[in-house]
Amino acid sequence: MPALRPSPIAPTVDFDKDGVQHGFLRLPYSRDDSAWGSVMIPVCVIRNGKGPTALLTGGNHGDEYEGPLALYDLARTLDPKDVAGTVIIVPAMNYPAFRAGTRTSPIDKGNMNRSFPGRPDGTVTEKIADYFQRDLLPRADIVFDFHSGGKTLDFVPFCAAHTLPDKAQEEKAFAAVEAFSAPFSMRMTEIDAVGMYDTAAEAMGKVFVTTELGGGGTSRAETVRIARRGVVNVLRHAGIVDGAVEKSQTQWLDMPSGGCFAFAEDDGMIETMVDLGETVEEGQVVARVHSTGRTGNAPREIKARLSGLLAARHFPGLVKAGDCAAVIGVLVP
Ligand SMILES: [Zn+2]
């Protein structure tokens, strides 16, 4: 395979310099309204000497807000005196999507979390993914990527890591999840892990931690508080920020199989039969889909395929065949 060309992204910060720097990952983007224009992705580097590096991201999907709220705040307030090592903060990773308030980029429809490893000669989204893949991820010891449900899903607030073939790597990730101290902690399974930032980081042997903190295309006071406290807890746990982890009780959930997911098989109006955080039994109806084209039709039932707790649900009132209607997390005693 021929060597990949260098990334077109030029950072305006020096990742090896001590102190606080607020700058940009500048990506050339020629277009109608700016012939020699750029996408300016905000980045903050806070470094104090040698030590581990944390790479913190929000806005991987552009309509999820707890991560950006916590990370713009952290970038403004974290004092390098309290840091040992380096904290790299990119609060709005897919910046064009974040600016548009949409999950994917309005430029190329790119879903950042399905675009890895990216391409230096690809679309805007692929170029950003490639920069993380080849320039930022290799610098990191711990990688923390904030997510929430966006406009179409809503979650109980949890911090998560994946079950991994390398058990030592998995154990470090779950220890960081525990330190985050969200109300729930998830041993996560993906529907399809191909192209995910998570998968790229884990394949490099990094400690990768993520969240799902709410959703509906907005944030709540409680979920933002959880995000702000949790990210500092993880940095303390990693020995990068001074001070003790503020632990609080967390309920571990497991996603042992694809049976956790329940998908709609019909278009229509969805009626949630169980609220987030409530327990359900295998076979219990978690939602009903009402057809709306004519009266007289019975609603179609969506049933839980295993027992546990309703960890996520479809958010909008209308649903389409194939939409994820519900996710059940199995309670870990
Ligand atoms: Zn997301």
mmCIF file of C-alpha atoms and ligand atoms in Angstrom:
data_model
loop_
_atom_site.group_PDB
_atom_site.id
_atom_site.type_symbol
_atom_site.label_atom_id
_atom_site.label_comp_id
_atom_site.label_asym_id
_atom_site.label_seq_id
_atom_site.Cartn_x
_atom_site.Cartn_y
_atom_site.Cartn_z
ATOM 1 C CA MET A 1 0.000 0.000 0.000
ATOM 2 C CA PRO A 2 1.386 3.463 -0.845
ATOM 3 C CA ALA A 3 2.018 5.765 2.127
ATOM 4 C CA LEU A 4 -0.901 8.076 2.941
ATOM 5 C CA ARG A 5 -0.339 11.756 2.218
ATOM 6 C CA PRO A 6 -0.052 14.043 5.274
ATOM 7 C CA SER A 7 -3.268 15.429 6.768
ATOM 8 C CA PRO A 8 -4.363 18.764 5.262
ATOM 9 C CA ILE A 9 -5.297 19.898 8.799
ATOM 10 C CA ALA A 10 -2.933 22.496 10.283
ATOM 11 C CA PRO A 11 -3.257 22.966 14.067
ATOM 12 C CA THR A 12 -2.647 26.513 15.350
ATOM 13 C CA VAL A 13 -1.548 25.071 18.717
ATOM 14 C CA ASP A 14 1.655 23.247 19.727
ATOM 15 C CA PHE A 15 0.713 20.005 21.500
ATOM 16 C CA ASP A 16 4.145 19.810 23.185
ATOM 17 C CA LYS A 17 4.160 23.303 24.693
ATOM 18 C CA ASP A 18 3.465 23.958 28.397
ATOM 19 C CA GLY A 19 0.629 26.247 29.478
ATOM 20 C CA VAL A 20 -2.852 26.880 28.073
ATOM 21 C CA GLN A 21 -3.443 27.357 24.355
ATOM 22 C CA HIS A 22 -6.802 28.031 22.716
ATOM 23 C CA GLY A 23 -6.649 27.559 18.963
ATOM 24 C CA PHE A 24 -7.971 25.670 15.996
ATOM 25 C CA LEU A 25 -7.544 22.612 13.862
ATOM 26 C CA ARG A 26 -7.680 24.473 10.548
ATOM 27 C CA LEU A 27 -8.978 22.380 7.647
ATOM 28 C CA PRO A 28 -8.873 23.994 4.191
ATOM 29 C CA TYR A 29 -12.352 23.950 2.648
ATOM 30 C CA SER A 30 -12.829 25.775 -0.645
ATOM 31 C CA ARG A 31 -16.455 26.644 -1.371
ATOM 32 C CA ASP A 32 -18.804 29.163 -2.968
ATOM 33 C CA ASP A 33 -18.711 31.710 -0.132
ATOM 34 C CA SER A 34 -14.961 31.371 0.612
ATOM 35 C CA ALA A 35 -12.594 30.370 -2.188
ATOM 36 C CA TRP A 36 -9.606 29.754 0.080
ATOM 37 C CA GLY A 37 -11.677 29.197 3.231
ATOM 38 C CA SER A 38 -11.270 26.758 6.114
ATOM 39 C CA VAL A 39 -13.250 24.821 8.688
ATOM 40 C CA MET A 40 -11.966 26.100 12.070
ATOM 41 C CA ILE A 41 -12.386 23.348 14.682
ATOM 42 C CA PRO A 42 -11.798 24.758 18.200
ATOM 43 C CA VAL A 43 -9.061 22.990 20.189
ATOM 44 C CA CYS A 44 -7.550 23.632 23.611
ATOM 45 C CA VAL A 45 -4.271 22.201 24.924
ATOM 46 C CA ILE A 46 -3.460 22.374 28.621
ATOM 47 C CA ARG A 47 -0.019 20.965 29.371
ATOM 48 C CA ASN A 48 2.210 20.908 32.417
ATOM 49 C CA GLY A 49 5.365 18.888 31.862
ATOM 50 C CA LYS A 50 5.722 15.193 31.331
ATOM 51 C CA GLY A 51 2.875 12.824 32.157
ATOM 52 C CA PRO A 52 -0.012 11.013 30.532
ATOM 53 C CA THR A 53 -2.153 12.594 27.798
ATOM 54 C CA ALA A 54 -5.948 12.683 27.819
ATOM 55 C CA LEU A 55 -7.828 13.373 24.576
ATOM 56 C CA LEU A 56 -11.347 14.696 25.345
ATOM 57 C CA THR A 57 -13.995 15.121 22.663
ATOM 58 C CA GLY A 58 -17.623 16.223 22.363
ATOM 59 C CA GLY A 59 -19.743 16.944 19.327
ATOM 60 C CA ASN A 60 -18.703 13.759 17.515
ATOM 61 C CA HIS A 61 -22.389 13.938 16.659
ATOM 62 C CA GLY A 62 -23.541 17.529 16.222
ATOM 63 C CA ASP A 63 -26.853 17.373 18.124
ATOM 64 C CA GLU A 64 -25.542 16.124 21.494
ATOM 65 C CA TYR A 65 -24.818 18.832 24.073
ATOM 66 C CA GLU A 66 -23.648 17.524 27.459
ATOM 67 C CA GLY A 67 -20.121 16.905 26.120
ATOM 68 C CA PRO A 68 -19.636 20.321 24.483
ATOM 69 C CA LEU A 69 -21.115 22.075 27.552
ATOM 70 C CA ALA A 70 -18.713 20.253 29.884
ATOM 71 C CA LEU A 71 -15.685 20.622 27.608
ATOM 72 C CA TYR A 72 -15.940 24.323 26.634
ATOM 73 C CA ASP A 73 -16.275 24.870 30.407
ATOM 74 C CA LEU A 74 -13.247 22.697 31.246
ATOM 75 C CA ALA A 75 -11.134 24.418 28.578
ATOM 76 C CA ARG A 76 -11.969 27.808 30.135
ATOM 77 C CA THR A 77 -11.368 26.777 33.757
ATOM 78 C CA LEU A 78 -8.720 24.045 34.009
ATOM 79 C CA ASP A 79 -5.550 25.499 35.555
ATOM 80 C CA PRO A 80 -2.281 24.008 34.269
ATOM 81 C CA LYS A 81 -0.979 24.163 37.871
ATOM 82 C CA ASP A 82 -3.455 21.361 38.678
ATOM 83 C CA VAL A 83 -2.344 19.266 35.666
ATOM 84 C CA ALA A 84 0.466 16.705 35.367
ATOM 85 C CA GLY A 85 0.765 15.833 31.680
ATOM 86 C CA THR A 86 -1.433 16.997 28.830
ATOM 87 C CA VAL A 87 -5.160 17.521 28.296
ATOM 88 C CA ILE A 88 -6.265 17.981 24.675
ATOM 89 C CA ILE A 89 -9.863 19.209 24.389
ATOM 90 C CA VAL A 90 -11.874 19.236 21.148
ATOM 91 C CA PRO A 91 -15.396 20.152 22.355
ATOM 92 C CA ALA A 92 -17.032 19.954 18.911
ATOM 93 C CA MET A 93 -15.240 17.272 16.916
ATOM 94 C CA ASN A 94 -17.553 17.310 13.893
ATOM 95 C CA TYR A 95 -17.690 21.108 13.976
ATOM 96 C CA PRO A 96 -19.781 21.575 10.795
ATOM 97 C CA ALA A 97 -22.407 19.163 12.213
ATOM 98 C CA PHE A 98 -22.270 20.907 15.606
ATOM 99 C CA ARG A 99 -22.804 24.316 13.984
ATOM 100 C CA ALA A 100 -25.801 22.942 12.081
ATOM 101 C CA GLY A 101 -27.234 21.162 15.159
ATOM 102 C CA THR A 102 -27.407 17.911 13.220
ATOM 103 C CA ARG A 103 -25.998 14.434 13.824
ATOM 104 C CA THR A 104 -24.093 14.366 10.533
ATOM 105 C CA SER A 105 -22.194 17.039 8.629
ATOM 106 C CA PRO A 106 -24.261 19.326 6.362
ATOM 107 C CA ILE A 107 -21.225 19.488 4.025
ATOM 108 C CA ASP A 108 -20.934 15.803 3.124
ATOM 109 C CA LYS A 109 -23.574 14.049 5.290
ATOM 110 C CA GLY A 110 -20.618 12.385 7.050
ATOM 111 C CA ASN A 111 -21.336 10.593 10.327
ATOM 112 C CA MET A 112 -18.060 11.100 12.222
ATOM 113 C CA ASN A 113 -18.557 7.931 14.238
ATOM 114 C CA ARG A 114 -18.860 5.811 11.081
ATOM 115 C CA SER A 115 -15.978 7.506 9.199
ATOM 116 C CA PHE A 116 -12.862 6.026 10.850
ATOM 117 C CA PRO A 117 -10.045 5.568 9.939
ATOM 118 C CA GLY A 118 -10.924 8.410 7.532
ATOM 119 C CA ARG A 119 -8.938 9.639 4.538
ATOM 120 C CA PRO A 120 -6.563 12.591 4.084
ATOM 121 C CA ASP A 121 -7.919 12.963 0.517
ATOM 122 C CA GLY A 122 -11.578 12.274 1.372
ATOM 123 C CA THR A 123 -14.572 14.391 2.367
ATOM 124 C CA VAL A 124 -14.398 17.013 5.142
ATOM 125 C CA THR A 125 -15.653 14.473 7.708
ATOM 126 C CA GLU A 126 -13.165 11.846 6.498
ATOM 127 C CA LYS A 127 -10.320 14.371 6.729
ATOM 128 C CA ILE A 128 -11.202 15.166 10.359
ATOM 129 C CA ALA A 129 -11.393 11.432 11.177
ATOM 130 C CA ASP A 130 -8.008 10.851 9.509
ATOM 131 C CA TYR A 131 -6.439 13.640 11.593
ATOM 132 C CA PHE A 132 -7.677 12.036 14.801
ATOM 133 C CA GLN A 133 -6.600 8.589 13.584
ATOM 134 C CA ARG A 134 -3.034 9.508 12.644
ATOM 135 C CA ASP A 135 -2.172 12.649 14.633
ATOM 136 C CA LEU A 136 -4.234 12.909 17.825
ATOM 137 C CA LEU A 137 -5.061 9.330 18.911
ATOM 138 C CA PRO A 138 -1.387 8.216 18.874
ATOM 139 C CA ARG A 139 -0.605 11.004 21.398
ATOM 140 C CA ALA A 140 -3.262 9.870 23.878
ATOM 141 C CA ASP A 141 -3.122 7.441 26.785
ATOM 142 C CA ILE A 142 -6.774 7.875 27.665
ATOM 143 C CA VAL A 143 -9.492 8.850 25.181
ATOM 144 C CA PHE A 144 -12.834 10.179 26.401
ATOM 145 C CA ASP A 145 -15.632 10.783 23.873
ATOM 146 C CA PHE A 146 -18.936 12.293 25.061
ATOM 147 C CA HIS A 147 -22.206 11.211 23.478
ATOM 148 C CA SER A 148 -25.898 11.660 24.221
ATOM 149 C CA GLY A 149 -28.940 10.500 22.309
ATOM 150 C CA GLY A 150 -29.226 13.409 19.886
ATOM 151 C CA LYS A 151 -32.585 14.318 18.383
ATOM 152 C CA THR A 152 -33.837 10.739 17.944
ATOM 153 C CA LEU A 153 -32.854 8.879 21.138
ATOM 154 C CA ASP A 154 -32.988 9.491 24.899
ATOM 155 C CA PHE A 155 -30.893 7.606 27.471
ATOM 156 C CA VAL A 156 -30.641 7.129 31.208
ATOM 157 C CA PRO A 157 -27.351 8.883 32.039
ATOM 158 C CA PHE A 158 -24.494 6.399 31.786
ATOM 159 C CA CYS A 159 -20.763 6.226 31.261
ATOM 160 C CA ALA A 160 -19.609 3.237 29.218
ATOM 161 C CA ALA A 161 -16.789 1.149 27.872
ATOM 162 C CA HIS A 162 -16.767 -1.909 25.635
ATOM 163 C CA THR A 163 -16.042 -5.493 26.510
ATOM 164 C CA LEU A 164 -12.693 -6.122 24.782
ATOM 165 C CA PRO A 165 -10.579 -9.137 23.807
ATOM 166 C CA ASP A 166 -7.651 -7.636 25.772
ATOM 167 C CA LYS A 167 -8.876 -8.027 29.368
ATOM 168 C CA ALA A 168 -6.159 -5.762 30.844
ATOM 169 C CA GLN A 169 -7.237 -2.942 28.485
ATOM 170 C CA GLU A 170 -10.915 -3.649 29.296
ATOM 171 C CA GLU A 171 -10.249 -3.528 33.046
ATOM 172 C CA LYS A 172 -8.550 -0.094 32.760
ATOM 173 C CA ALA A 173 -11.499 1.252 30.744
ATOM 174 C CA PHE A 174 -14.092 -0.058 33.227
ATOM 175 C CA ALA A 175 -12.086 1.434 36.130
ATOM 176 C CA ALA A 176 -12.265 4.837 34.390
ATOM 177 C CA VAL A 177 -16.033 4.357 33.861
ATOM 178 C CA GLU A 178 -16.425 3.626 37.581
ATOM 179 C CA ALA A 179 -14.445 6.815 38.379
ATOM 180 C CA PHE A 180 -16.742 8.923 36.150
ATOM 181 C CA SER A 181 -19.526 8.026 38.643
ATOM 182 C CA ALA A 182 -22.605 8.466 36.462
ATOM 183 C CA PRO A 183 -25.852 7.112 37.933
ATOM 184 C CA PHE A 184 -25.416 4.161 35.527
ATOM 185 C CA SER A 185 -22.313 2.436 34.125
ATOM 186 C CA MET A 186 -22.580 0.295 31.000
ATOM 187 C CA ARG A 187 -20.672 -2.684 29.609
ATOM 188 C CA MET A 188 -21.500 -1.718 26.076
ATOM 189 C CA THR A 189 -22.220 -3.688 22.902
ATOM 190 C CA GLU A 190 -22.507 -1.887 19.554
ATOM 191 C CA ILE A 191 -25.018 -2.655 16.796
ATOM 192 C CA ASP A 192 -22.150 -2.306 14.289
ATOM 193 C CA ALA A 193 -18.698 -1.148 15.481
ATOM 194 C CA VAL A 194 -17.179 -0.637 12.001
ATOM 195 C CA GLY A 195 -15.897 2.892 11.384
ATOM 196 C CA MET A 196 -16.346 4.057 14.975
ATOM 197 C CA TYR A 197 -13.874 6.353 16.759
ATOM 198 C CA ASP A 198 -14.228 3.947 19.711
ATOM 199 C CA THR A 199 -13.004 1.038 17.611
ATOM 200 C CA ALA A 200 -10.081 3.069 16.191
ATOM 201 C CA ALA A 201 -8.901 4.060 19.684
ATOM 202 C CA GLU A 202 -9.346 0.566 21.129
ATOM 203 C CA ALA A 203 -7.460 -1.022 18.211
ATOM 204 C CA MET A 204 -4.490 1.212 19.144
ATOM 205 C CA GLY A 205 -4.635 -0.167 22.697
ATOM 206 C CA LYS A 206 -5.929 3.096 24.200
ATOM 207 C CA VAL A 207 -8.156 3.292 27.263
ATOM 208 C CA PHE A 208 -11.410 4.415 25.621
ATOM 209 C CA VAL A 209 -14.386 5.698 27.618
ATOM 210 C CA THR A 210 -17.657 7.139 26.337
ATOM 211 C CA THR A 211 -21.076 8.250 27.617
ATOM 212 C CA GLU A 212 -24.730 8.428 26.733
ATOM 213 C CA LEU A 213 -26.075 11.161 28.994
ATOM 214 C CA GLY A 214 -29.569 12.027 27.829
ATOM 215 C CA GLY A 215 -30.771 13.137 24.438
ATOM 216 C CA GLY A 216 -33.668 14.578 22.506
ATOM 217 C CA GLY A 217 -31.396 17.156 20.861
ATOM 218 C CA THR A 218 -30.964 19.155 24.075
ATOM 219 C CA SER A 219 -29.448 18.826 27.554
ATOM 220 C CA ARG A 220 -30.774 18.842 31.090
ATOM 221 C CA ALA A 221 -29.331 20.492 34.220
ATOM 222 C CA GLU A 222 -28.774 17.088 35.839
ATOM 223 C CA THR A 223 -27.032 15.513 32.838
ATOM 224 C CA VAL A 224 -24.723 18.520 32.376
ATOM 225 C CA ARG A 225 -23.777 18.354 36.074
ATOM 226 C CA ILE A 226 -23.000 14.646 35.640
ATOM 227 C CA ALA A 227 -20.821 15.423 32.585
ATOM 228 C CA ARG A 228 -18.853 18.227 34.268
ATOM 229 C CA ARG A 229 -18.145 16.278 37.441
ATOM 230 C CA GLY A 230 -17.492 13.014 35.588
ATOM 231 C CA VAL A 231 -14.828 14.276 33.202
ATOM 232 C CA VAL A 232 -12.822 15.819 36.071
ATOM 233 C CA ASN A 233 -13.201 12.536 37.970
ATOM 234 C CA VAL A 234 -11.741 10.617 35.015
ATOM 235 C CA LEU A 235 -8.785 13.049 34.753
ATOM 236 C CA ARG A 236 -8.167 12.643 38.508
ATOM 237 C CA HIS A 237 -8.440 8.872 38.197
ATOM 238 C CA ALA A 238 -5.834 8.995 35.377
ATOM 239 C CA GLY A 239 -3.472 11.003 37.600
ATOM 240 C CA ILE A 240 -3.568 13.973 35.195
ATOM 241 C CA VAL A 241 -5.538 16.357 37.432
ATOM 242 C CA ASP A 242 -4.875 16.884 41.132
ATOM 243 C CA GLY A 243 -7.386 15.825 43.759
ATOM 244 C CA ALA A 244 -9.514 12.872 44.813
ATOM 245 C CA VAL A 245 -12.231 11.296 42.637
ATOM 246 C CA GLU A 246 -15.699 12.348 43.885
ATOM 247 C CA LYS A 247 -17.261 8.892 43.840
ATOM 248 C CA SER A 248 -20.975 8.324 43.977
ATOM 249 C CA GLN A 249 -23.163 5.261 43.648
ATOM 250 C CA THR A 250 -23.444 3.763 40.169
ATOM 251 C CA GLN A 251 -25.618 0.885 38.926
ATOM 252 C CA TRP A 252 -23.784 -1.310 36.415
ATOM 253 C CA LEU A 253 -25.713 -2.465 33.362
ATOM 254 C CA ASP A 254 -24.703 -5.058 30.791
ATOM 255 C CA MET A 255 -25.616 -5.472 27.134
ATOM 256 C CA PRO A 256 -24.923 -9.195 26.770
ATOM 257 C CA SER A 257 -26.304 -9.613 23.236
ATOM 258 C CA GLY A 258 -28.177 -8.021 20.349
ATOM 259 C CA GLY A 259 -31.330 -8.965 22.268
ATOM 260 C CA CYS A 260 -30.905 -5.672 24.148
ATOM 261 C CA PHE A 261 -32.144 -3.759 21.119
ATOM 262 C CA ALA A 262 -35.793 -3.566 20.075
ATOM 263 C CA PHE A 263 -36.531 -2.182 16.610
ATOM 264 C CA ALA A 264 -39.777 -0.877 15.159
ATOM 265 C CA GLU A 265 -41.091 -2.892 12.222
ATOM 266 C CA ASP A 266 -43.771 -0.403 11.232
ATOM 267 C CA ASP A 267 -44.127 3.293 10.533
ATOM 268 C CA GLY A 268 -46.462 5.183 12.830
ATOM 269 C CA MET A 269 -46.950 6.985 16.111
ATOM 270 C CA ILE A 270 -45.027 5.465 19.009
ATOM 271 C CA GLU A 271 -46.492 5.093 22.487
ATOM 272 C CA THR A 272 -43.918 4.423 25.195
ATOM 273 C CA MET A 273 -45.290 1.861 27.672
ATOM 274 C CA VAL A 274 -42.308 2.058 30.040
ATOM 275 C CA ASP A 275 -40.279 5.114 31.063
ATOM 276 C CA LEU A 276 -36.481 5.375 31.120
ATOM 277 C CA GLY A 277 -35.000 3.730 34.198
ATOM 278 C CA GLU A 278 -38.011 1.452 34.843
ATOM 279 C CA THR A 279 -37.440 -2.291 35.030
ATOM 280 C CA VAL A 280 -38.996 -4.622 32.449
ATOM 281 C CA GLU A 281 -39.482 -8.378 32.152
ATOM 282 C CA GLU A 282 -38.682 -10.434 29.071
ATOM 283 C CA GLY A 283 -41.725 -10.387 26.782
ATOM 284 C CA GLN A 284 -43.152 -7.216 28.324
ATOM 285 C CA VAL A 285 -44.545 -4.643 25.886
ATOM 286 C CA VAL A 286 -42.193 -1.617 26.006
ATOM 287 C CA ALA A 287 -43.852 0.402 23.239
ATOM 288 C CA ARG A 288 -46.766 0.297 20.818
ATOM 289 C CA VAL A 289 -46.800 1.645 17.270
ATOM 290 C CA HIS A 290 -50.116 3.028 16.112
ATOM 291 C CA SER A 291 -50.832 3.232 12.387
ATOM 292 C CA THR A 292 -52.318 6.597 11.578
ATOM 293 C CA GLY A 293 -53.558 6.259 7.976
ATOM 294 C CA ARG A 294 -56.981 4.956 8.994
ATOM 295 C CA THR A 295 -58.948 4.246 12.159
ATOM 296 C CA GLY A 296 -59.724 0.767 13.370
ATOM 297 C CA ASN A 297 -56.224 -0.767 13.240
ATOM 298 C CA ALA A 298 -54.824 -2.360 16.398
ATOM 299 C CA PRO A 299 -51.421 -1.004 17.475
ATOM 300 C CA ARG A 300 -48.331 -3.211 16.900
ATOM 301 C CA GLU A 301 -46.545 -4.183 20.093
ATOM 302 C CA ILE A 302 -42.781 -3.961 20.617
ATOM 303 C CA LYS A 303 -41.618 -6.384 23.307
ATOM 304 C CA ALA A 304 -38.482 -6.610 25.438
ATOM 305 C CA ARG A 305 -36.406 -9.617 24.398
ATOM 306 C CA LEU A 306 -34.748 -9.840 27.804
ATOM 307 C CA SER A 307 -35.312 -8.640 31.363
ATOM 308 C CA GLY A 308 -33.601 -5.502 32.670
ATOM 309 C CA LEU A 309 -34.026 -1.753 32.742
ATOM 310 C CA LEU A 310 -35.122 0.615 29.975
ATOM 311 C CA ALA A 311 -31.781 2.320 29.192
ATOM 312 C CA ALA A 312 -32.769 4.089 25.964
ATOM 313 C CA ARG A 313 -35.845 4.897 23.916
ATOM 314 C CA HIS A 314 -36.807 6.437 20.606
ATOM 315 C CA PHE A 315 -37.389 10.121 21.298
ATOM 316 C CA PRO A 316 -39.666 11.688 18.642
ATOM 317 C CA GLY A 317 -43.372 10.900 18.658
ATOM 318 C CA LEU A 318 -43.294 9.395 15.172
ATOM 319 C CA VAL A 319 -41.336 6.274 14.311
ATOM 320 C CA LYS A 320 -40.292 4.513 11.106
ATOM 321 C CA ALA A 321 -39.730 0.830 10.416
ATOM 322 C CA GLY A 322 -36.147 0.018 11.395
ATOM 323 C CA ASP A 323 -35.824 2.731 14.053
ATOM 324 C CA CYS A 324 -34.373 1.655 17.386
ATOM 325 C CA ALA A 325 -37.399 1.823 19.673
ATOM 326 C CA ALA A 326 -35.838 0.693 22.953
ATOM 327 C CA VAL A 327 -32.618 -0.571 24.525
ATOM 328 C CA ILE A 328 -32.711 -2.822 27.580
ATOM 329 C CA GLY A 329 -29.731 -2.896 29.936
ATOM 330 C CA VAL A 330 -29.398 -5.980 32.127
ATOM 331 C CA LEU A 331 -28.880 -5.108 35.808
ATOM 332 C CA VAL A 332 -25.529 -6.334 37.123
ATOM 333 C CA PRO A 333 -25.925 -7.217 40.807
HETATM 334 ZN ZN ZN B 1 -23.503 10.294 19.506
#
